[in-house]
JSON list of C-alpha atoms in Angstrom, two decimals:
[
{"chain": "I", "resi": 1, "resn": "UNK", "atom": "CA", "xyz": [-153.30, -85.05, 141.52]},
{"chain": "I", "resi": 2, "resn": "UNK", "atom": "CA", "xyz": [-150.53, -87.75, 141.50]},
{"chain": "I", "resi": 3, "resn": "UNK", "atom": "CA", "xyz": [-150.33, -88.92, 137.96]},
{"chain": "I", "resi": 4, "resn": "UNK", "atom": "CA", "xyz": [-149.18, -93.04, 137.95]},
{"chain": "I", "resi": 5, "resn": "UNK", "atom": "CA", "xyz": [-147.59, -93.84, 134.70]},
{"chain": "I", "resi": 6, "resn": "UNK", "atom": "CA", "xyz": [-147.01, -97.68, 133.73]},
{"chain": "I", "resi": 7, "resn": "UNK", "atom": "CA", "xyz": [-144.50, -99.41, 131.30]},
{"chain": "I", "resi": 8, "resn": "UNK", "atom": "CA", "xyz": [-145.71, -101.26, 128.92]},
{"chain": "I", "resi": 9, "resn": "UNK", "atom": "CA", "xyz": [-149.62, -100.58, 128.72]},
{"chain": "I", "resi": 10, "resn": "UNK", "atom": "CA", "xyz": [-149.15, -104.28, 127.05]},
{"chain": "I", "resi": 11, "resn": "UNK", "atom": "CA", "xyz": [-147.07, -107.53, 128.46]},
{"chain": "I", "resi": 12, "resn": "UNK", "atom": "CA", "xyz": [-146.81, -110.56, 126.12]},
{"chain": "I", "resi": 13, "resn": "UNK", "atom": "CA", "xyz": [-145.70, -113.12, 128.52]},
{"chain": "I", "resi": 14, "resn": "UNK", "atom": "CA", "xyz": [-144.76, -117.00, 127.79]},
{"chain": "I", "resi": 15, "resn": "UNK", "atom": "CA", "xyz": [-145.74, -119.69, 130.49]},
{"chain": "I", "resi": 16, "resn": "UNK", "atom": "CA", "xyz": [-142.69, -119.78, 133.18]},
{"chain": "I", "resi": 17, "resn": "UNK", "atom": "CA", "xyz": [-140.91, -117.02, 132.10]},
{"chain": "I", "resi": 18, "resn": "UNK", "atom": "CA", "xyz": [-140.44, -114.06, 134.55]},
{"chain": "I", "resi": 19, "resn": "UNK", "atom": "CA", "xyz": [-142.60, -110.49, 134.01]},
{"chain": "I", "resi": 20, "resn": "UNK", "atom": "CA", "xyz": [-142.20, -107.40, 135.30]},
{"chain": "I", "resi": 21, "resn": "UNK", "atom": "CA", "xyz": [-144.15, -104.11, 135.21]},
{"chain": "I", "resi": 22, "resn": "UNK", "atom": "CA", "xyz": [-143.19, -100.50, 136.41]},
{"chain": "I", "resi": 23, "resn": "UNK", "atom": "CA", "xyz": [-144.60, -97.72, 137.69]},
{"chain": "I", "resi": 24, "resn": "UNK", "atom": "CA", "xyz": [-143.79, -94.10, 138.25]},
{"chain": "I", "resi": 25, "resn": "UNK", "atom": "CA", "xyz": [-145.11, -91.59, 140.21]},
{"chain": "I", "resi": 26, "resn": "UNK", "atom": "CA", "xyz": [-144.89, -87.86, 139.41]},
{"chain": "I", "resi": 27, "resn": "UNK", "atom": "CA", "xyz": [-144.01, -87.30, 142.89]},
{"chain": "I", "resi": 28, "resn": "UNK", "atom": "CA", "xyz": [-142.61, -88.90, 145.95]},
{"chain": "I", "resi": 29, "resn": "UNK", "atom": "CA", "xyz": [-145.11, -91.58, 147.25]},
{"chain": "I", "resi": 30, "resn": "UNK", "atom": "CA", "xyz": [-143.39, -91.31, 150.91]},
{"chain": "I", "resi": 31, "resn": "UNK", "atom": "CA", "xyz": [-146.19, -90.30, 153.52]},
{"chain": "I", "resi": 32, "resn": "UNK", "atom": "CA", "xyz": [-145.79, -88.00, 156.41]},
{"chain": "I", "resi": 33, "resn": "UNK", "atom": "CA", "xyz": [-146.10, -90.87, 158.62]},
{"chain": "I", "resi": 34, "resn": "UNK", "atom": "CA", "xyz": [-143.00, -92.79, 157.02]},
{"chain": "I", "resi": 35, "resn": "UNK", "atom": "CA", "xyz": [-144.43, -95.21, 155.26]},
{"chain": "I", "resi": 36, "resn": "UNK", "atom": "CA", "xyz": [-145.12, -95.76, 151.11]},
{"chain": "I", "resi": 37, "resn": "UNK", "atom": "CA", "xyz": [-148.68, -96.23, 150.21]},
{"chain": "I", "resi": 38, "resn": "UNK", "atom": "CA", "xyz": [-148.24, -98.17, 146.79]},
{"chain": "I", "resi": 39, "resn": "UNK", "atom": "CA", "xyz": [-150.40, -100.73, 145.72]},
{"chain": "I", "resi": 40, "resn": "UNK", "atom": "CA", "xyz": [-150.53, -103.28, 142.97]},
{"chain": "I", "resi": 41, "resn": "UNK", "atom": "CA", "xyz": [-153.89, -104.54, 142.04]},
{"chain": "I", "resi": 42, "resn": "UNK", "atom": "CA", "xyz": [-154.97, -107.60, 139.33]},
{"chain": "I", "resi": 43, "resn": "UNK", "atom": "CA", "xyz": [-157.97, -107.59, 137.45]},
{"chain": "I", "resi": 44, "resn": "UNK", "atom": "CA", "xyz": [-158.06, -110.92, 135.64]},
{"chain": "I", "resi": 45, "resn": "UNK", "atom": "CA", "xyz": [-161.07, -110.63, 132.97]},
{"chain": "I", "resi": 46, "resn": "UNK", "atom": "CA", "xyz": [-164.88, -110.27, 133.59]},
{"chain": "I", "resi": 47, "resn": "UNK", "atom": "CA", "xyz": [-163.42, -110.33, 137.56]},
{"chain": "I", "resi": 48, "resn": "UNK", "atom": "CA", "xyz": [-163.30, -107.76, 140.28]},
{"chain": "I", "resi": 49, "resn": "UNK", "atom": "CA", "xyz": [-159.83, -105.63, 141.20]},
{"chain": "I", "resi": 50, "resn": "UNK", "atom": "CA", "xyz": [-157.93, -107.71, 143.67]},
{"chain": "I", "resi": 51, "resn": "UNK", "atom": "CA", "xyz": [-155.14, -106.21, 145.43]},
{"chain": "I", "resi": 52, "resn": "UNK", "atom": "CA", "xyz": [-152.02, -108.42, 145.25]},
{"chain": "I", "resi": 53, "resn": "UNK", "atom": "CA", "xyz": [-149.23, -106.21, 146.78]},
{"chain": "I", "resi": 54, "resn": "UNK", "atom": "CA", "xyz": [-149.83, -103.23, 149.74]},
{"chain": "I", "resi": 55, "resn": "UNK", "atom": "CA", "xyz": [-146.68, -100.78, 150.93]},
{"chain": "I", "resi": 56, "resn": "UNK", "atom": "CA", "xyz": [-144.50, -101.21, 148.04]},
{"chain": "I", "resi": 57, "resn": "UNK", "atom": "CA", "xyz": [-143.70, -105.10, 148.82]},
{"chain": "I", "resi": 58, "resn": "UNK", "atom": "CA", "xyz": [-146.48, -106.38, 151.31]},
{"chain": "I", "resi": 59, "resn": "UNK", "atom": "CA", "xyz": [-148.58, -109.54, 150.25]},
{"chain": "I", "resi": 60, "resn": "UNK", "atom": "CA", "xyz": [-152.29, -109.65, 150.36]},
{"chain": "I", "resi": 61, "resn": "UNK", "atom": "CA", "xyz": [-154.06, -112.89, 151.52]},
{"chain": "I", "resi": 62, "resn": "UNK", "atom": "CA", "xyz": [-153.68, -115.86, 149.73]},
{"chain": "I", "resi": 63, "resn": "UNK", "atom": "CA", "xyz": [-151.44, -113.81, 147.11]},
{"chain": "I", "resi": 64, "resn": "UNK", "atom": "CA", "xyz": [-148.75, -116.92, 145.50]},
{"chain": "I", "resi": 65, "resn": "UNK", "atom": "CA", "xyz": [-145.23, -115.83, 146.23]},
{"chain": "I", "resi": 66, "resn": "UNK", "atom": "CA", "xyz": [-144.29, -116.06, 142.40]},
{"chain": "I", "resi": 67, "resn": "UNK", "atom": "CA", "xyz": [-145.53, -111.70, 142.85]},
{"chain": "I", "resi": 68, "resn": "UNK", "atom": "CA", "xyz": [-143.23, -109.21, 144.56]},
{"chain": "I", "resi": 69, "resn": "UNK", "atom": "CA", "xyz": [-143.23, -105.53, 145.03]},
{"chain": "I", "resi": 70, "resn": "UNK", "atom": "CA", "xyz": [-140.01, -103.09, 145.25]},
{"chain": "I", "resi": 71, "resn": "UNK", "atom": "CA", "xyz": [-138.76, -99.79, 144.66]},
{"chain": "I", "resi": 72, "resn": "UNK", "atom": "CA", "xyz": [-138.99, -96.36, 146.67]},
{"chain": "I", "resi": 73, "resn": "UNK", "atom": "CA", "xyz": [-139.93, -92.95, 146.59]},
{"chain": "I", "resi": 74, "resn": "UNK", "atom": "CA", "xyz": [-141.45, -92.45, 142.25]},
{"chain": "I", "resi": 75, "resn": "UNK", "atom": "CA", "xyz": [-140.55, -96.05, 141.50]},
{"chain": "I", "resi": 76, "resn": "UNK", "atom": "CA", "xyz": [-142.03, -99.21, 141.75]},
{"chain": "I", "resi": 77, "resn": "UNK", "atom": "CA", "xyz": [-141.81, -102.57, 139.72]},
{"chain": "I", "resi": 78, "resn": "UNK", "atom": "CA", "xyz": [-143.84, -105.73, 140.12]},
{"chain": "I", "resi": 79, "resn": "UNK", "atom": "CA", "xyz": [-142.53, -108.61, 139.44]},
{"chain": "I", "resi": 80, "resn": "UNK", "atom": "CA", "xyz": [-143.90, -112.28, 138.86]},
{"chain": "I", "resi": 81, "resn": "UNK", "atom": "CA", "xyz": [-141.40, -115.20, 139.03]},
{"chain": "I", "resi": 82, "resn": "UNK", "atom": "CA", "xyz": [-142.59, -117.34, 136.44]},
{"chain": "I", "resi": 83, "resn": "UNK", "atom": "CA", "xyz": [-146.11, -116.54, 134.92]},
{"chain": "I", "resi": 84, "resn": "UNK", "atom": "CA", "xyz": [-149.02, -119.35, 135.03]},
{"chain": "I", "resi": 85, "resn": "UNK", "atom": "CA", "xyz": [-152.03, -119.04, 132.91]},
{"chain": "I", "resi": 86, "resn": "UNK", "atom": "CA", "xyz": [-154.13, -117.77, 135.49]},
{"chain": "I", "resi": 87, "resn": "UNK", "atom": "CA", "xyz": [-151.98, -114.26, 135.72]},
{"chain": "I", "resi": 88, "resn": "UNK", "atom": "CA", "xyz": [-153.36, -113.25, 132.52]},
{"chain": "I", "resi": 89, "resn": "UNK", "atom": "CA", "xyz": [-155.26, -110.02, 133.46]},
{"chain": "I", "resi": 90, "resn": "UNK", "atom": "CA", "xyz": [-154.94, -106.06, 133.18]},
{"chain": "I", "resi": 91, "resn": "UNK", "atom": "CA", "xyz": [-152.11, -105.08, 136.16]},
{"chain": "I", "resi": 92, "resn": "UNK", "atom": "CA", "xyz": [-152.64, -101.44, 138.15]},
{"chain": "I", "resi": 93, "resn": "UNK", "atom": "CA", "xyz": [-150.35, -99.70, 140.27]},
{"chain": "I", "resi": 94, "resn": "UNK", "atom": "CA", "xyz": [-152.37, -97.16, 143.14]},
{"chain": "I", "resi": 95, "resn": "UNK", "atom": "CA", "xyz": [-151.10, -94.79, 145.34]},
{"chain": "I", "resi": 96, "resn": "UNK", "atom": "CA", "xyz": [-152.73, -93.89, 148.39]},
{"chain": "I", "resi": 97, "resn": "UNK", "atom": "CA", "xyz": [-150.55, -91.47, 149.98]},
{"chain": "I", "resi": 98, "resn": "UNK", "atom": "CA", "xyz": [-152.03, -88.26, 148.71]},
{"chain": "I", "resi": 99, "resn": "UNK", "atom": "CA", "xyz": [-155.52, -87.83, 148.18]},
{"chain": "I", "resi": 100, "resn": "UNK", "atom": "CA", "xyz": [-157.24, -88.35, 145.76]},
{"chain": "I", "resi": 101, "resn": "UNK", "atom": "CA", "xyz": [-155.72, -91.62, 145.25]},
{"chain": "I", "resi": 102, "resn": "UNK", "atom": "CA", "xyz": [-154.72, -92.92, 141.80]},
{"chain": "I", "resi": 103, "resn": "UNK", "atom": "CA", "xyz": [-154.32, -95.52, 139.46]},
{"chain": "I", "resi": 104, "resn": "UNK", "atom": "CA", "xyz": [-151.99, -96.14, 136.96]},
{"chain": "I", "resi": 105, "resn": "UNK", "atom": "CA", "xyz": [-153.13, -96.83, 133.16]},
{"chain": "I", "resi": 106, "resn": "UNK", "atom": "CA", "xyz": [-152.98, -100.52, 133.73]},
{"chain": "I", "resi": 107, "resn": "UNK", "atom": "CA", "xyz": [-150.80, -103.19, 132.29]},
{"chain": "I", "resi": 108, "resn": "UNK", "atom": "CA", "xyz": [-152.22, -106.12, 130.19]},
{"chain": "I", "resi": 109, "resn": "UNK", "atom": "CA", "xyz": [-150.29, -108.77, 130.49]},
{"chain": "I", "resi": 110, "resn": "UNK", "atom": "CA", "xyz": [-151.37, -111.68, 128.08]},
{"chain": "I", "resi": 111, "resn": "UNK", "atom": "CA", "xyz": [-149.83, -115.11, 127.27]},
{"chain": "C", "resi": 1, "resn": "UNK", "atom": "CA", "xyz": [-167.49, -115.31, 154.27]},
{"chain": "C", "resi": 2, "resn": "UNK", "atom": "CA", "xyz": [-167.13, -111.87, 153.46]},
{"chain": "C", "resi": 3, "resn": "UNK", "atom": "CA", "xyz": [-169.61, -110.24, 151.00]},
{"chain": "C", "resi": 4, "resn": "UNK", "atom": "CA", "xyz": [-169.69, -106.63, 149.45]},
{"chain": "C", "resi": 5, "resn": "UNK", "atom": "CA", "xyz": [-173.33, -106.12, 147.64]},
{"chain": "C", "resi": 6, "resn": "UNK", "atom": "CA", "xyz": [-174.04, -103.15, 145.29]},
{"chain": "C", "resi": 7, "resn": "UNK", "atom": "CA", "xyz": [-177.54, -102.13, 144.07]},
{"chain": "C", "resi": 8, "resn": "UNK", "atom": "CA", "xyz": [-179.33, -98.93, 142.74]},
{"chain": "C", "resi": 9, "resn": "UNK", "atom": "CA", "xyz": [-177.49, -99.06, 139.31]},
{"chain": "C", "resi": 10, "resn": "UNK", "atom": "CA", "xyz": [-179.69, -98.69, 135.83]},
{"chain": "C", "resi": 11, "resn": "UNK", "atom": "CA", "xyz": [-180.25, -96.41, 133.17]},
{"chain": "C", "resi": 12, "resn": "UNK", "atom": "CA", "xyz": [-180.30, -92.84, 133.69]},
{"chain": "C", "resi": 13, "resn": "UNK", "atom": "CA", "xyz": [-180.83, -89.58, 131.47]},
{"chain": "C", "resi": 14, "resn": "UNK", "atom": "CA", "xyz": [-177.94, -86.69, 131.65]},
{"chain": "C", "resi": 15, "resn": "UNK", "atom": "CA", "xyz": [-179.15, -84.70, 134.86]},
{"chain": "C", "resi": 16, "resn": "UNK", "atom": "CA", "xyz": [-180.44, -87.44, 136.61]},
{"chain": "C", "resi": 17, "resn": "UNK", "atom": "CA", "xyz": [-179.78, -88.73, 139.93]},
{"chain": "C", "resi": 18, "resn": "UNK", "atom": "CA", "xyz": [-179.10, -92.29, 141.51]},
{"chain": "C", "resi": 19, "resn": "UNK", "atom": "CA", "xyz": [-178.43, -93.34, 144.77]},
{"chain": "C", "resi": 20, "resn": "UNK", "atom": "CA", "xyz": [-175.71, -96.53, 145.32]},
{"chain": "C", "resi": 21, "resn": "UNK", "atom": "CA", "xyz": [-176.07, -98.77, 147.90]},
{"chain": "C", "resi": 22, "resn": "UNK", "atom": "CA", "xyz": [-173.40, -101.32, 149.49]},
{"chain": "C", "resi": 23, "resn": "UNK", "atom": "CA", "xyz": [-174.24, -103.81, 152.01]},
{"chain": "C", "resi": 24, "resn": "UNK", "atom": "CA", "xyz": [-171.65, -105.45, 153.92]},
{"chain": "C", "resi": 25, "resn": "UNK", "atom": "CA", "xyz": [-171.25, -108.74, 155.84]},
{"chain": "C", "resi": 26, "resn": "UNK", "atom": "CA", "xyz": [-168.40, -111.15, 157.07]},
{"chain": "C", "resi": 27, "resn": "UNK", "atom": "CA", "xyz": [-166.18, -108.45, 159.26]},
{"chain": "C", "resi": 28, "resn": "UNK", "atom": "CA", "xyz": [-166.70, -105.34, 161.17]},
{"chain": "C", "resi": 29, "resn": "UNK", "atom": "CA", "xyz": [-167.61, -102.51, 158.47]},
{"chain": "C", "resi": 30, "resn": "UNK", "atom": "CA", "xyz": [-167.84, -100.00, 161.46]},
{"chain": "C", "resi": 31, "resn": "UNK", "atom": "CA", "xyz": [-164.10, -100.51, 161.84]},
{"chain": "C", "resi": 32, "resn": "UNK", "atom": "CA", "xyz": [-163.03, -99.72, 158.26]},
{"chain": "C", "resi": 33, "resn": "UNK", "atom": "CA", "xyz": [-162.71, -96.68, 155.85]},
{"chain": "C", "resi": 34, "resn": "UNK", "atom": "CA", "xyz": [-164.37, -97.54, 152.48]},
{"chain": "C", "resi": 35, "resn": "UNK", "atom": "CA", "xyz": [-164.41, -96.32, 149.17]},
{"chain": "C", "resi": 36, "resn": "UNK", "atom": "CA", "xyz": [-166.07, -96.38, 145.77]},
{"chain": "C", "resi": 37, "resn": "UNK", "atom": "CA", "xyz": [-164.11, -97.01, 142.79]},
{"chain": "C", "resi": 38, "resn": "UNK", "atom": "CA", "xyz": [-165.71, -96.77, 139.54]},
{"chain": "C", "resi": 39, "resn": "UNK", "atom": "CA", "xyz": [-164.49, -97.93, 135.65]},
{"chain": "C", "resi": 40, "resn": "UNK", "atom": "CA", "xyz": [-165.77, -96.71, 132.49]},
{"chain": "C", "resi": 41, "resn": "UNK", "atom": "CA", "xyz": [-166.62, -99.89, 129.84]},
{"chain": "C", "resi": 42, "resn": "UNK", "atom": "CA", "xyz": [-163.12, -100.68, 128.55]},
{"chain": "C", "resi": 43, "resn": "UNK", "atom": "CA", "xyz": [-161.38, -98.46, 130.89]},
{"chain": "C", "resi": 44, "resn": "UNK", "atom": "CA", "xyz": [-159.47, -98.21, 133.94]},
{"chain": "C", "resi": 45, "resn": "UNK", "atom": "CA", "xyz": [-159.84, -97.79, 137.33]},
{"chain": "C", "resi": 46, "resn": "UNK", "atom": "CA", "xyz": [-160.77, -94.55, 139.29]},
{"chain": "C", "resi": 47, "resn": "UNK", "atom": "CA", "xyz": [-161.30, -93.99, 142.89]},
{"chain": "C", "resi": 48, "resn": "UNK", "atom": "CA", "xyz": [-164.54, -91.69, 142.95]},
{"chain": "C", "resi": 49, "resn": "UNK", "atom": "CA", "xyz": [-164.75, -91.43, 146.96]},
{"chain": "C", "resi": 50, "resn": "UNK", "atom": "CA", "xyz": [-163.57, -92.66, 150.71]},
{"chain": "C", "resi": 51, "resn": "UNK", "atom": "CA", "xyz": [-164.87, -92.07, 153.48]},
{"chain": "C", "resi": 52, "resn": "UNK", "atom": "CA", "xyz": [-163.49, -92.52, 157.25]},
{"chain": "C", "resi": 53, "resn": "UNK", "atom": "CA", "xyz": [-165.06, -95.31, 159.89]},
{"chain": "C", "resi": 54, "resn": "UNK", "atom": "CA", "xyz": [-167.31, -92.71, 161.20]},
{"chain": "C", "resi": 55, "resn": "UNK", "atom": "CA", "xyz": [-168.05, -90.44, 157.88]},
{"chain": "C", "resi": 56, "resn": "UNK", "atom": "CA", "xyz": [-166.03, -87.60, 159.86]},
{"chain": "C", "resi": 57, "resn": "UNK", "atom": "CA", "xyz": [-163.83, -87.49, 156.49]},
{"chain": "C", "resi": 58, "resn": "UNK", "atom": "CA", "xyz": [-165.17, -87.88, 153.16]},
{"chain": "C", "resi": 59, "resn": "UNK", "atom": "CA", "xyz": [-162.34, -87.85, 149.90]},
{"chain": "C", "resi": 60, "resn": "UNK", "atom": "CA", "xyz": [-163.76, -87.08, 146.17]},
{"chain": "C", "resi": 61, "resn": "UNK", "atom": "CA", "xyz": [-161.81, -87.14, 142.64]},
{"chain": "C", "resi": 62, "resn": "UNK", "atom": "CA", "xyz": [-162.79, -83.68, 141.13]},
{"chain": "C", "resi": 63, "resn": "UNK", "atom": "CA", "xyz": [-164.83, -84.65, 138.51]},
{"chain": "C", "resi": 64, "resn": "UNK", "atom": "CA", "xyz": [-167.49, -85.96, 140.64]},
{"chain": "C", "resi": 65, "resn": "UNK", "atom": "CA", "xyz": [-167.08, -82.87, 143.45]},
{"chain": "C", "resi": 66, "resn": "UNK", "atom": "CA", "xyz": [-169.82, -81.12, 144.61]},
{"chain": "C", "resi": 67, "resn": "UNK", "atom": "CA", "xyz": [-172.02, -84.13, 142.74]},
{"chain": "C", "resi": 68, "resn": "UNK", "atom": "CA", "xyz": [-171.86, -87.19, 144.53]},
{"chain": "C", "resi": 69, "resn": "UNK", "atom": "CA", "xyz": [-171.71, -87.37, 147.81]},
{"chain": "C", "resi": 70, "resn": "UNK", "atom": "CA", "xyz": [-170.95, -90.81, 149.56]},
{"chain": "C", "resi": 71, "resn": "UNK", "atom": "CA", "xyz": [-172.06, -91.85, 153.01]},
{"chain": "C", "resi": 72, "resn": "UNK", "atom": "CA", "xyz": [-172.53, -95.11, 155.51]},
{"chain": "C", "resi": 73, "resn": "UNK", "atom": "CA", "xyz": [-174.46, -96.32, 157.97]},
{"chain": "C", "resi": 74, "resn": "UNK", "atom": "CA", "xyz": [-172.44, -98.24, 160.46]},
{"chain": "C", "resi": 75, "resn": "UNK", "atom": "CA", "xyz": [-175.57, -99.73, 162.01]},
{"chain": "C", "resi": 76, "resn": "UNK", "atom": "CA", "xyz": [-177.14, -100.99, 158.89]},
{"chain": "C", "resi": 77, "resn": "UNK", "atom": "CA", "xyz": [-173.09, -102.05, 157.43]},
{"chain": "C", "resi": 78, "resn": "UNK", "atom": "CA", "xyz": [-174.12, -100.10, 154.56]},
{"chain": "C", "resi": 79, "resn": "UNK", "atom": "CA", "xyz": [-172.02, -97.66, 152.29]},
{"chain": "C", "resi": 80, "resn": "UNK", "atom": "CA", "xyz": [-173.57, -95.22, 150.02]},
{"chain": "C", "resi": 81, "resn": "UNK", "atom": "CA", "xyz": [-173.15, -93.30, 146.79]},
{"chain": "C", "resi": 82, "resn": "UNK", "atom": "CA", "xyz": [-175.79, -90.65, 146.23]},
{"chain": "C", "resi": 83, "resn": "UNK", "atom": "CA", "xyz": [-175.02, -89.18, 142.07]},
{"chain": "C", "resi": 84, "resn": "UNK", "atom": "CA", "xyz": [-176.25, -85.95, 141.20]},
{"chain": "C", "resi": 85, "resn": "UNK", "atom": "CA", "xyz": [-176.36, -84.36, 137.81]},
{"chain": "C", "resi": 86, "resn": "UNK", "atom": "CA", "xyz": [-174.58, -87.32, 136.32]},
{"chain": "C", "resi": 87, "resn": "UNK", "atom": "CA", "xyz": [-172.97, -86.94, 133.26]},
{"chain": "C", "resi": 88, "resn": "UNK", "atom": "CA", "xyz": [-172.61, -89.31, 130.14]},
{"chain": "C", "resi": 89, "resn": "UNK", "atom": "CA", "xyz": [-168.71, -89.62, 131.16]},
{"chain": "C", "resi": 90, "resn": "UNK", "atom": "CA", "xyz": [-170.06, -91.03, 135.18]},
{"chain": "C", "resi": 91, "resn": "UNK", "atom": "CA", "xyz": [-171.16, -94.29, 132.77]},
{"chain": "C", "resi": 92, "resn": "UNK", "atom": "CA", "xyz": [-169.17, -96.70, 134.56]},
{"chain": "C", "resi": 93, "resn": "UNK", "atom": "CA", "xyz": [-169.11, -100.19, 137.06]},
{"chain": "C", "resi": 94, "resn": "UNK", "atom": "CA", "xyz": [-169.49, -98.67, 140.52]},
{"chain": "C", "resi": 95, "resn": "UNK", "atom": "CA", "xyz": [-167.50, -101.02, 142.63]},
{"chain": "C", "resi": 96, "resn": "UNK", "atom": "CA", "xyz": [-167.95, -100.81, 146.99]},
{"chain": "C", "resi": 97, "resn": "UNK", "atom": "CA", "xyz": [-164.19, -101.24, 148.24]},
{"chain": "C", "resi": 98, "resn": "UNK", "atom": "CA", "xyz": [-162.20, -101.56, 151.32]},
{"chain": "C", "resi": 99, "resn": "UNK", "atom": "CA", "xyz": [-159.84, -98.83, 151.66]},
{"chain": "C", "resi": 100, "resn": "UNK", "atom": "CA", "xyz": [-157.08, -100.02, 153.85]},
{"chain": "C", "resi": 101, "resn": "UNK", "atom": "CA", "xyz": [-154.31, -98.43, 152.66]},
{"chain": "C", "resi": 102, "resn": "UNK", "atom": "CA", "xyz": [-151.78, -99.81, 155.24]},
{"chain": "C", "resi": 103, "resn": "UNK", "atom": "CA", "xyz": [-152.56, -103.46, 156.21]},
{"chain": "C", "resi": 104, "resn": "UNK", "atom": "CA", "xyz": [-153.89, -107.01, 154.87]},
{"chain": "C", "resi": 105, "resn": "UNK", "atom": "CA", "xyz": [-157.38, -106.15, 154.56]},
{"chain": "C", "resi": 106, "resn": "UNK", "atom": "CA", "xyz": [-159.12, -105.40, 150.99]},
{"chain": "C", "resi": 107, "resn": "UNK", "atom": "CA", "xyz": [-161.99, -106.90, 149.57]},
{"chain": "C", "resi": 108, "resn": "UNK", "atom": "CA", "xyz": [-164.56, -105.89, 146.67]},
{"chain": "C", "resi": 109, "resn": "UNK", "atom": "CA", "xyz": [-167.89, -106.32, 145.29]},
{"chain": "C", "resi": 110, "resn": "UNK", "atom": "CA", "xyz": [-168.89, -107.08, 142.26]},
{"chain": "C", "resi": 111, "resn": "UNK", "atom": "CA", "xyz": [-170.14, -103.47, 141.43]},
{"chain": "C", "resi": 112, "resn": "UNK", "atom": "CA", "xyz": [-173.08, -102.10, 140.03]},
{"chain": "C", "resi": 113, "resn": "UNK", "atom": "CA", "xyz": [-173.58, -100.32, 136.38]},
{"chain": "C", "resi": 114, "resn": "UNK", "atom": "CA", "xyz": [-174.64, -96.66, 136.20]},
{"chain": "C", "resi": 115, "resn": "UNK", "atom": "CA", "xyz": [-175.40, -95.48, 132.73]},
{"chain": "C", "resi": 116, "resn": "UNK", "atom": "CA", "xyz": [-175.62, -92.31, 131.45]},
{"chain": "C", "resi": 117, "resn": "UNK", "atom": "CA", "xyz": [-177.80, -91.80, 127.84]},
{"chain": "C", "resi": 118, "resn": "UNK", "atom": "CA", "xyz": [-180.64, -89.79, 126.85]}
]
């Protein structure tokens, strides 16, 4: 299985200041078909998962713009502009290119 | 408005069996692959299964193969999770998911709690 390893496992963030988690891959996350099937996903607490980023740098709905995706191949970083309060939440990269898809460990990012 | 709704969760002894249960409304469930993710209390997330729009394709983790087997019902909008010989380490929120890998679509229900104790 693709093993998704995320730096740090904990984020102390202050309000307005920029954040940024990464995520590695223990192999290439480029598909057959071209494309790169990595995810980012927030789970703020006593919430459901809610996928915030799709392809490496796609928004979801309603996603603010203060979140963006990048990287290639094994590595990936979110980033969020300047954090508000309600970004306070445990922060998962997923890969969906190889079966069975993964998650990383999850970042908690806290004020 | 869409709406993912799982039942069939409660308390089960190791060996036991439960059957999940997903209802979905607000969008075409016939025209989507879906999935089950599940976490364990304090833990992080794990996809446990997808399956294709017409359940020609079905995806498992490997600690659940050969013991749950997941299945829909395109006429009903219903996704399943049937759990055989569960384990104390399948304790865990069962949530119903989307599985759109490549394009704006994912949504999630609130999930439902499986545990696992003699």
């Amino acid at each position: 299985d693709v093993v998704m390893t995320q730096s740090p496992l904990s984020l102390p963030v202050t309000l307005g200041q920029p954040a940024s988690i990464s995520c590695r891959s223990s192999q290439s996350l480029v598909h057959s078909d071209g494309n790169t099937y990595l995810s980012w996903f927030q789970q703020r607490p006593g919430q459901s998962p809610r996928r915030l980023i799709y392809k490496v740098s796609n928004w979801d709905s309603g996603v603010p713009d203060r979140f963006s995706g990048s990287g290639s191949g094994t590595d990936f970083t979110l980033k969020i502009s300047r954090v508000e309060a309600e970004d306070v939440g445990v922060y998962y990269c997923m890969q969906a290119t190889h079966w069975p898809w993964t998650f990383g460990q999850g970042t908690r990012v806290e004020i | 408005d869409v709406e993912l709704v799982e039942s069939g969760g409660g308390l089960v002894q190791p060996g036991g069996s439960l059957r999940l249960s997903c209802v979905v409304s607000g969008f075409t469930f016939s025209s989507y692959w879906m999935s089950w993710v599940r976490q364990a209390p304090g833990k992080g997330l794990e996809y446990v299964a997808t399956i294709k729009v017409d359940g020609s394709e079905k995806y498992y983790v490997d600690s659940v193969k050969g013991r749950f087997t997941i299945s829909r019902d395109n006429a009903k909008n219903s996704l399943y999770l049937q759990l055989n010989s569960l384990r104390v380490e399948d304790t865990a929120l069962y949530y119903c998911a989307t599985a759109v890998r490549g394009s704006r679509f994912d949504y999630w229900g609130q999930g439902a709690l499986v545990t696992v104790s003699s």
